């Protein structure tokens, strides 16, 4: 599809103007120290940035409608992926219980066998000392002390045998209870496995539907000029978001982040598909960050401690998390399948903040990563440790 002549240029001008001055009706700056208020305000920002339909022609509006459907699909994939993770966690807990109960059962079986042998020994000895043999032995004794000692020994021996029998019965009861718990947990494990399989099938189905939707969207992207203008609009939209976030910067001073230059850990392991400054859109634009290929669901980790200042869906970037590290330094993580942190949360270096995916209309799964200093995109490679 082709946009009306001059429309794309007008679109870019309007977008850049929006970057320079906040749009009418924008929410006032809200301190990031109030997470609930910040989330509400930034949800409004994301909604406003994603819904600027008046910028587009009829063809552009059709794409906006498709992208809104894509946003819905991305959010559904994220929801089901979280459910899969929760079901897997519940299954791991059940399996851990099963291992514990199985170990307890083995110990109880060993205890039962030992007690059974003790009881057999007691019975054999009791048989040798019982009946006439014990009476004859007792009558043949001339010393009162000896008789008293033999009676007391026989009583103690009998009591010990009874205690052994009682302990054996207790072990049998414990074994029965253990078996019941094992059967119960085994049934729960199967139920969790079935639930996990169901959610995984749903996740696969949602992802396949999203792939089809992306393919439909990409039919319209054959027009390179239109593609370039859309990418410019996406970039300008992101710049406006950063302008909004500057007023919500944290109180961190950024010294630690700056000192870690060339030593920050990678957000995930994968092959770099697109590097900073490389051409895109038929050479008319360049990449302001890097794309790292990774399997869907791969954990995305914060490269440094900071605070979440944005966690939402943004047109062109999909499910997106932005961390503020203080001192004007921010990092951006886009095209995620799942966001695991919300606005206002503090995170540590290496903590999982998202899972890689293809949200925002990407053909391949991975992560889009940027480093910003005072809103200006930096080459991420210059900040990450060599590998």
Tab-separated table of C-alpha atoms in Angstrom, residues 32-372:
chain	number	residue	atom	x	y	z
A	32	UNK	CA	8.991	7.514	40.019
A	33	UNK	CA	9.056	7.210	43.819
A	34	UNK	CA	5.270	6.717	43.605
A	35	UNK	CA	5.118	3.490	41.522
A	36	UNK	CA	1.324	3.272	41.305
A	37	UNK	CA	0.959	6.872	40.109
A	38	UNK	CA	3.916	6.450	37.751
A	39	UNK	CA	2.443	3.301	36.202
A	40	UNK	CA	-0.898	5.041	35.684
A	41	UNK	CA	0.734	8.104	34.111
A	42	UNK	CA	3.021	6.056	31.851
A	43	UNK	CA	0.157	3.804	30.778
A	44	UNK	CA	-1.500	7.008	29.585
A	45	UNK	CA	1.676	8.046	27.778
A	46	UNK	CA	1.932	4.674	26.033
A	47	UNK	CA	-1.731	4.774	25.057
A	48	UNK	CA	-1.348	8.275	23.634
A	49	UNK	CA	1.799	7.384	21.683
A	50	UNK	CA	0.210	4.233	20.296
A	51	UNK	CA	-3.039	5.923	19.242
A	52	UNK	CA	-2.071	8.911	17.088
A	53	UNK	CA	-4.400	7.826	14.277
A	54	UNK	CA	-4.874	11.366	13.013
A	55	UNK	CA	-1.342	11.214	11.581
A	56	UNK	CA	-2.271	8.562	9.027
A	57	UNK	CA	-4.052	8.265	5.677
A	58	UNK	CA	-6.757	5.675	5.076
A	59	UNK	CA	-4.026	3.142	4.226
A	60	UNK	CA	-2.078	4.162	7.314
A	61	UNK	CA	-5.136	3.832	9.522
A	62	UNK	CA	-5.661	0.304	8.215
A	63	UNK	CA	-2.148	-0.553	9.320
A	64	UNK	CA	-2.825	1.060	12.713
A	65	UNK	CA	-5.831	-1.229	13.113
A	66	UNK	CA	-3.654	-4.204	12.212
A	67	UNK	CA	-1.017	-3.082	14.693
A	68	UNK	CA	-3.638	-2.740	17.416
A	69	UNK	CA	-4.616	-6.333	16.690
A	70	UNK	CA	-0.931	-7.218	16.869
A	71	UNK	CA	-0.674	-5.492	20.241
A	72	UNK	CA	-3.567	-7.627	21.458
A	73	UNK	CA	-1.820	-10.757	20.157
A	74	UNK	CA	1.476	-9.771	21.791
A	75	UNK	CA	-0.267	-9.238	25.130
A	76	UNK	CA	-2.090	-12.566	24.814
A	77	UNK	CA	1.177	-14.357	24.064
A	78	UNK	CA	2.734	-12.681	27.114
A	79	UNK	CA	-0.230	-13.699	29.292
A	80	UNK	CA	-0.135	-17.346	28.204
A	81	UNK	CA	3.682	-17.456	28.476
A	82	UNK	CA	3.391	-16.271	32.099
A	83	UNK	CA	0.795	-18.981	32.748
A	84	UNK	CA	3.127	-21.584	31.243
A	85	UNK	CA	5.923	-20.397	33.521
A	86	UNK	CA	3.634	-20.530	36.570
A	87	UNK	CA	2.434	-24.040	35.639
A	88	UNK	CA	6.039	-25.177	35.166
A	89	UNK	CA	6.933	-23.734	38.575
A	90	UNK	CA	4.011	-25.554	40.214
A	91	UNK	CA	5.087	-28.764	38.513
A	92	UNK	CA	8.637	-28.364	39.798
A	93	UNK	CA	7.272	-27.963	43.348
A	94	UNK	CA	5.234	-31.173	43.005
A	95	UNK	CA	8.232	-33.060	41.616
A	96	UNK	CA	10.344	-31.863	44.547
A	97	UNK	CA	7.700	-33.160	46.974
A	98	UNK	CA	7.634	-36.485	45.154
A	99	UNK	CA	11.408	-36.830	45.437
A	100	UNK	CA	11.219	-36.050	49.176
A	101	UNK	CA	8.405	-38.530	49.776
A	102	UNK	CA	10.178	-41.228	47.770
A	103	UNK	CA	13.338	-40.695	49.830
A	104	UNK	CA	11.299	-40.893	53.052
A	105	UNK	CA	9.657	-44.093	51.843
A	106	UNK	CA	13.044	-45.707	51.189
A	107	UNK	CA	14.221	-44.771	54.686
A	108	UNK	CA	11.022	-46.130	56.229
A	109	UNK	CA	11.419	-49.401	54.327
A	110	UNK	CA	14.973	-49.745	55.673
A	111	UNK	CA	13.700	-48.976	59.195
A	112	UNK	CA	10.886	-51.505	58.826
A	113	UNK	CA	13.289	-54.240	57.714
A	114	UNK	CA	15.620	-53.553	60.653
A	115	UNK	CA	12.739	-53.566	63.139
A	116	UNK	CA	11.369	-56.800	61.667
A	117	UNK	CA	14.743	-58.469	62.237
A	118	UNK	CA	14.864	-57.184	65.823
A	119	UNK	CA	11.389	-58.572	66.474
A	120	UNK	CA	12.381	-61.943	64.993
A	121	UNK	CA	15.412	-62.049	67.262
A	122	UNK	CA	13.243	-61.176	70.278
A	123	UNK	CA	10.736	-63.905	69.450
A	124	UNK	CA	13.438	-66.521	68.983
A	125	UNK	CA	15.018	-65.628	72.319
A	126	UNK	CA	11.613	-65.509	74.007
A	127	UNK	CA	10.827	-68.969	72.699
A	128	UNK	CA	14.049	-70.328	74.229
A	129	UNK	CA	13.173	-68.761	77.612
A	130	UNK	CA	9.438	-69.430	77.629
A	131	UNK	CA	7.201	-72.145	79.066
A	132	UNK	CA	8.633	-75.044	81.101
A	133	UNK	CA	12.233	-74.191	80.301
A	134	UNK	CA	11.945	-70.877	82.127
A	135	UNK	CA	10.014	-72.468	85.027
A	136	UNK	CA	12.582	-75.271	85.454
A	137	UNK	CA	15.412	-72.773	85.300
A	138	UNK	CA	13.678	-70.623	87.906
A	139	UNK	CA	12.966	-73.579	90.295
A	140	UNK	CA	16.530	-74.778	90.118
A	141	UNK	CA	17.793	-71.510	91.523
A	142	UNK	CA	18.634	-71.570	95.239
A	143	UNK	CA	19.545	-67.901	95.731
A	144	UNK	CA	16.678	-65.371	96.170
A	145	UNK	CA	18.804	-62.725	94.495
A	146	UNK	CA	19.264	-64.878	91.433
A	147	UNK	CA	15.527	-65.597	91.199
A	148	UNK	CA	14.690	-61.888	91.538
A	149	UNK	CA	17.237	-61.002	88.873
A	150	UNK	CA	15.850	-63.606	86.437
A	151	UNK	CA	12.237	-62.397	86.920
A	152	UNK	CA	13.216	-58.760	86.345
A	153	UNK	CA	15.256	-59.685	83.254
A	154	UNK	CA	12.366	-61.652	81.813
A	155	UNK	CA	10.046	-58.676	82.437
A	156	UNK	CA	12.457	-56.227	80.782
A	157	UNK	CA	12.895	-58.581	77.868
A	158	UNK	CA	9.139	-58.808	77.392
A	159	UNK	CA	8.740	-55.016	77.600
A	160	UNK	CA	11.512	-54.507	75.026
A	161	UNK	CA	9.747	-56.948	72.697
A	162	UNK	CA	6.479	-55.041	73.105
A	163	UNK	CA	8.240	-51.727	72.423
A	164	UNK	CA	9.792	-53.188	69.285
A	165	UNK	CA	6.374	-54.362	68.122
A	166	UNK	CA	4.874	-50.934	68.820
A	167	UNK	CA	7.690	-49.181	66.917
A	168	UNK	CA	7.188	-51.596	64.040
A	169	UNK	CA	3.479	-50.781	63.938
A	170	UNK	CA	4.254	-47.052	63.940
A	171	UNK	CA	6.617	-47.546	61.011
A	172	UNK	CA	3.935	-49.463	59.131
A	173	UNK	CA	1.485	-46.605	59.762
A	174	UNK	CA	4.057	-44.061	58.562
A	175	UNK	CA	4.634	-46.117	55.420
A	176	UNK	CA	0.898	-46.231	54.725
A	177	UNK	CA	0.614	-42.443	55.181
A	178	UNK	CA	3.676	-41.924	52.995
A	179	UNK	CA	2.215	-44.085	50.225
A	180	UNK	CA	-1.040	-42.135	50.405
A	181	UNK	CA	0.830	-38.835	50.081
A	182	UNK	CA	2.891	-40.211	47.199
A	183	UNK	CA	-0.238	-41.261	45.350
A	184	UNK	CA	-1.839	-37.867	46.020
A	185	UNK	CA	1.211	-35.914	44.832
A	186	UNK	CA	1.601	-38.190	41.800
A	187	UNK	CA	-1.987	-37.417	40.825
A	188	UNK	CA	-1.295	-33.704	41.367
A	189	UNK	CA	1.840	-33.984	39.221
A	190	UNK	CA	-0.136	-35.517	36.384
A	191	UNK	CA	-2.738	-32.782	36.694
A	192	UNK	CA	-0.040	-30.102	36.572
A	193	UNK	CA	1.599	-31.810	33.582
A	194	UNK	CA	-1.728	-31.847	31.744
A	195	UNK	CA	-2.334	-28.181	32.577
A	196	UNK	CA	1.168	-27.254	31.434
A	197	UNK	CA	0.744	-29.169	28.175
A	198	UNK	CA	-2.577	-27.408	27.568
A	199	UNK	CA	-1.095	-23.951	28.145
A	200	UNK	CA	1.938	-24.786	26.005
A	201	UNK	CA	-0.340	-25.815	23.137
A	202	UNK	CA	-2.251	-22.558	23.594
A	203	UNK	CA	1.026	-20.625	23.556
A	204	UNK	CA	2.127	-22.336	20.341
A	205	UNK	CA	-1.275	-21.588	18.797
A	206	UNK	CA	-1.135	-17.920	19.824
A	207	UNK	CA	2.384	-17.579	18.435
A	208	UNK	CA	1.365	-19.187	15.147
A	209	UNK	CA	-1.594	-16.834	14.861
A	210	UNK	CA	0.739	-13.927	15.529
A	211	UNK	CA	3.117	-15.149	12.808
A	212	UNK	CA	0.248	-15.149	10.328
A	213	UNK	CA	-0.715	-11.668	11.458
A	214	UNK	CA	2.853	-10.421	11.014
A	215	UNK	CA	2.980	-11.932	7.538
A	216	UNK	CA	-0.189	-10.037	6.676
A	217	UNK	CA	1.357	-6.825	7.966
A	218	UNK	CA	4.546	-7.345	5.971
A	219	UNK	CA	2.674	-7.579	2.675
A	220	UNK	CA	2.121	-3.847	3.023
A	221	UNK	CA	5.807	-3.212	3.779
A	222	UNK	CA	6.958	-3.851	0.195
A	223	UNK	CA	6.909	-0.113	-0.385
A	224	UNK	CA	10.401	0.861	0.862
A	225	UNK	CA	9.525	4.539	1.135
A	226	UNK	CA	6.488	3.787	3.260
A	227	UNK	CA	8.581	1.421	5.379
A	228	UNK	CA	11.217	4.090	5.948
A	229	UNK	CA	8.594	6.634	6.993
A	230	UNK	CA	7.042	4.168	9.410
A	231	UNK	CA	10.415	3.441	10.946
A	232	UNK	CA	11.078	7.154	11.254
A	233	UNK	CA	7.728	7.556	12.972
A	234	UNK	CA	8.551	4.653	15.326
A	235	UNK	CA	11.895	6.242	16.143
A	236	UNK	CA	10.304	9.643	16.755
A	237	UNK	CA	7.693	7.995	18.953
A	238	UNK	CA	10.478	6.456	21.041
A	239	UNK	CA	12.261	9.796	21.285
A	240	UNK	CA	9.076	11.357	22.613
A	241	UNK	CA	8.834	8.594	25.185
A	242	UNK	CA	12.382	9.310	26.372
A	243	UNK	CA	11.504	13.006	26.599
A	244	UNK	CA	8.583	12.041	28.851
A	245	UNK	CA	10.806	9.788	30.967
A	246	UNK	CA	13.432	12.465	31.606
A	247	UNK	CA	10.998	14.234	33.927
A	248	UNK	CA	10.613	10.992	35.881
A	249	UNK	CA	14.310	10.193	36.265
A	250	UNK	CA	15.416	8.406	39.402
A	251	UNK	CA	17.702	9.777	42.080
A	252	UNK	CA	20.553	7.427	41.139
A	253	UNK	CA	23.700	9.328	40.178
A	254	UNK	CA	24.790	6.984	37.366
A	255	UNK	CA	28.389	6.772	38.602
A	256	UNK	CA	28.340	2.996	38.935
A	257	UNK	CA	26.897	2.565	35.450
A	258	UNK	CA	29.513	4.873	33.906
A	259	UNK	CA	32.341	3.042	35.661
A	260	UNK	CA	31.165	-0.254	34.189
A	261	UNK	CA	31.648	0.866	30.584
A	262	UNK	CA	33.057	-1.992	28.478
A	263	UNK	CA	32.322	-4.370	31.367
A	264	UNK	CA	28.507	-4.628	31.475
A	265	UNK	CA	27.118	-8.156	31.078
A	266	UNK	CA	25.115	-8.959	27.955
A	267	UNK	CA	21.339	-8.912	28.428
A	268	UNK	CA	21.222	-12.415	26.934
A	269	UNK	CA	23.350	-14.816	24.925
A	270	UNK	CA	22.805	-14.803	21.179
A	271	UNK	CA	24.114	-13.799	17.774
A	272	UNK	CA	24.015	-10.097	16.920
A	273	UNK	CA	21.719	-9.799	13.917
A	274	UNK	CA	21.938	-6.005	13.555
A	275	UNK	CA	24.541	-3.730	15.094
A	276	UNK	CA	24.512	-0.073	16.068
A	277	UNK	CA	24.905	2.222	13.057
A	278	UNK	CA	24.276	-0.489	10.482
A	279	UNK	CA	21.969	0.535	7.598
A	280	UNK	CA	18.315	-0.441	7.528
A	281	UNK	CA	15.258	0.336	5.385
A	282	UNK	CA	17.221	-0.059	2.147
A	283	UNK	CA	20.069	2.073	3.487
A	284	UNK	CA	17.957	5.140	4.235
A	285	UNK	CA	18.131	4.707	8.015
A	286	UNK	CA	20.500	3.194	10.575
A	287	UNK	CA	20.075	1.094	13.696
A	288	UNK	CA	20.186	3.051	16.964
A	289	UNK	CA	20.656	-0.097	19.014
A	290	UNK	CA	21.357	-3.762	18.406
A	291	UNK	CA	19.217	-6.824	17.701
A	292	UNK	CA	20.312	-10.065	19.353
A	293	UNK	CA	18.739	-13.261	18.073
A	294	UNK	CA	17.467	-15.653	20.756
A	295	UNK	CA	14.837	-18.329	21.219
A	296	UNK	CA	11.410	-17.243	22.388
A	297	UNK	CA	11.260	-17.280	26.169
A	298	UNK	CA	15.014	-16.761	26.704
A	299	UNK	CA	15.503	-14.782	29.947
A	300	UNK	CA	16.507	-11.139	29.420
A	301	UNK	CA	18.649	-9.768	32.232
A	302	UNK	CA	19.277	-6.219	33.402
A	303	UNK	CA	22.828	-5.178	32.488
A	304	UNK	CA	23.083	-3.009	35.624
A	305	UNK	CA	21.049	-2.163	38.690
A	306	UNK	CA	18.386	0.463	38.186
A	307	UNK	CA	14.680	1.214	38.279
A	308	UNK	CA	11.959	0.350	35.803
A	309	UNK	CA	10.611	3.566	34.277
A	310	UNK	CA	8.630	2.003	31.424
A	311	UNK	CA	7.092	-1.443	30.944
A	312	UNK	CA	4.444	-1.503	28.241
A	313	UNK	CA	3.751	-2.111	24.558
A	314	UNK	CA	5.008	0.587	22.171
A	315	UNK	CA	4.288	0.588	18.474
A	316	UNK	CA	7.387	-0.475	16.536
A	317	UNK	CA	9.103	-1.951	19.608
A	318	UNK	CA	6.502	-4.341	20.998
A	319	UNK	CA	6.649	-5.196	24.698
A	320	UNK	CA	9.306	-2.827	25.979
A	321	UNK	CA	11.121	-2.294	29.284
A	322	UNK	CA	13.270	0.773	29.984
A	323	UNK	CA	15.580	0.936	32.996
A	324	UNK	CA	16.886	4.167	34.483
A	325	UNK	CA	20.386	3.811	35.932
A	326	UNK	CA	20.726	7.447	37.032
A	327	UNK	CA	22.915	10.238	35.717
A	328	UNK	CA	21.030	10.315	32.430
A	329	UNK	CA	21.843	6.661	31.635
A	330	UNK	CA	19.056	4.339	30.499
A	331	UNK	CA	18.858	0.947	28.822
A	332	UNK	CA	16.047	-0.290	26.606
A	333	UNK	CA	14.886	-3.887	26.022
A	334	UNK	CA	12.326	-4.379	23.236
A	335	UNK	CA	10.411	-7.062	21.283
A	336	UNK	CA	9.966	-9.163	24.452
A	337	UNK	CA	7.431	-11.953	24.743
A	338	UNK	CA	6.916	-11.308	28.464
A	339	UNK	CA	7.716	-8.398	30.779
A	340	UNK	CA	8.420	-9.583	34.324
A	341	UNK	CA	8.844	-6.206	36.033
A	342	UNK	CA	6.559	-3.202	36.435
A	343	UNK	CA	7.149	0.543	36.624
A	344	UNK	CA	8.749	1.605	39.888
A	345	UNK	CA	10.433	-1.707	40.683
A	346	UNK	CA	14.138	-1.714	41.473
A	347	UNK	CA	16.227	-4.391	39.792
A	348	UNK	CA	19.740	-5.689	40.289
A	349	UNK	CA	22.338	-6.456	37.653
A	350	UNK	CA	21.656	-9.891	36.189
A	351	UNK	CA	18.024	-9.981	37.355
A	352	UNK	CA	15.495	-11.245	34.813
A	353	UNK	CA	13.301	-8.388	33.597
A	354	UNK	CA	11.739	-9.935	30.469
A	355	UNK	CA	11.808	-12.875	28.076
A	356	UNK	CA	12.915	-12.640	24.461
A	357	UNK	CA	10.305	-12.841	21.721
A	358	UNK	CA	8.968	-11.272	18.574
A	359	UNK	CA	6.434	-8.739	19.809
A	360	UNK	CA	5.877	-5.629	17.741
A	361	UNK	CA	5.715	-7.539	14.457
A	362	UNK	CA	9.165	-9.152	14.260
A	363	UNK	CA	9.778	-12.072	11.916
A	364	UNK	CA	12.515	-13.582	14.081
A	365	UNK	CA	12.704	-13.979	17.816
A	366	UNK	CA	15.202	-12.008	19.862
A	367	UNK	CA	15.827	-8.775	21.747
A	368	UNK	CA	16.252	-5.153	20.717
A	369	UNK	CA	18.722	-3.446	23.061
A	370	UNK	CA	19.736	0.215	23.383
A	371	UNK	CA	21.947	2.241	25.706
A	372	UNK	CA	21.074	5.924	26.189
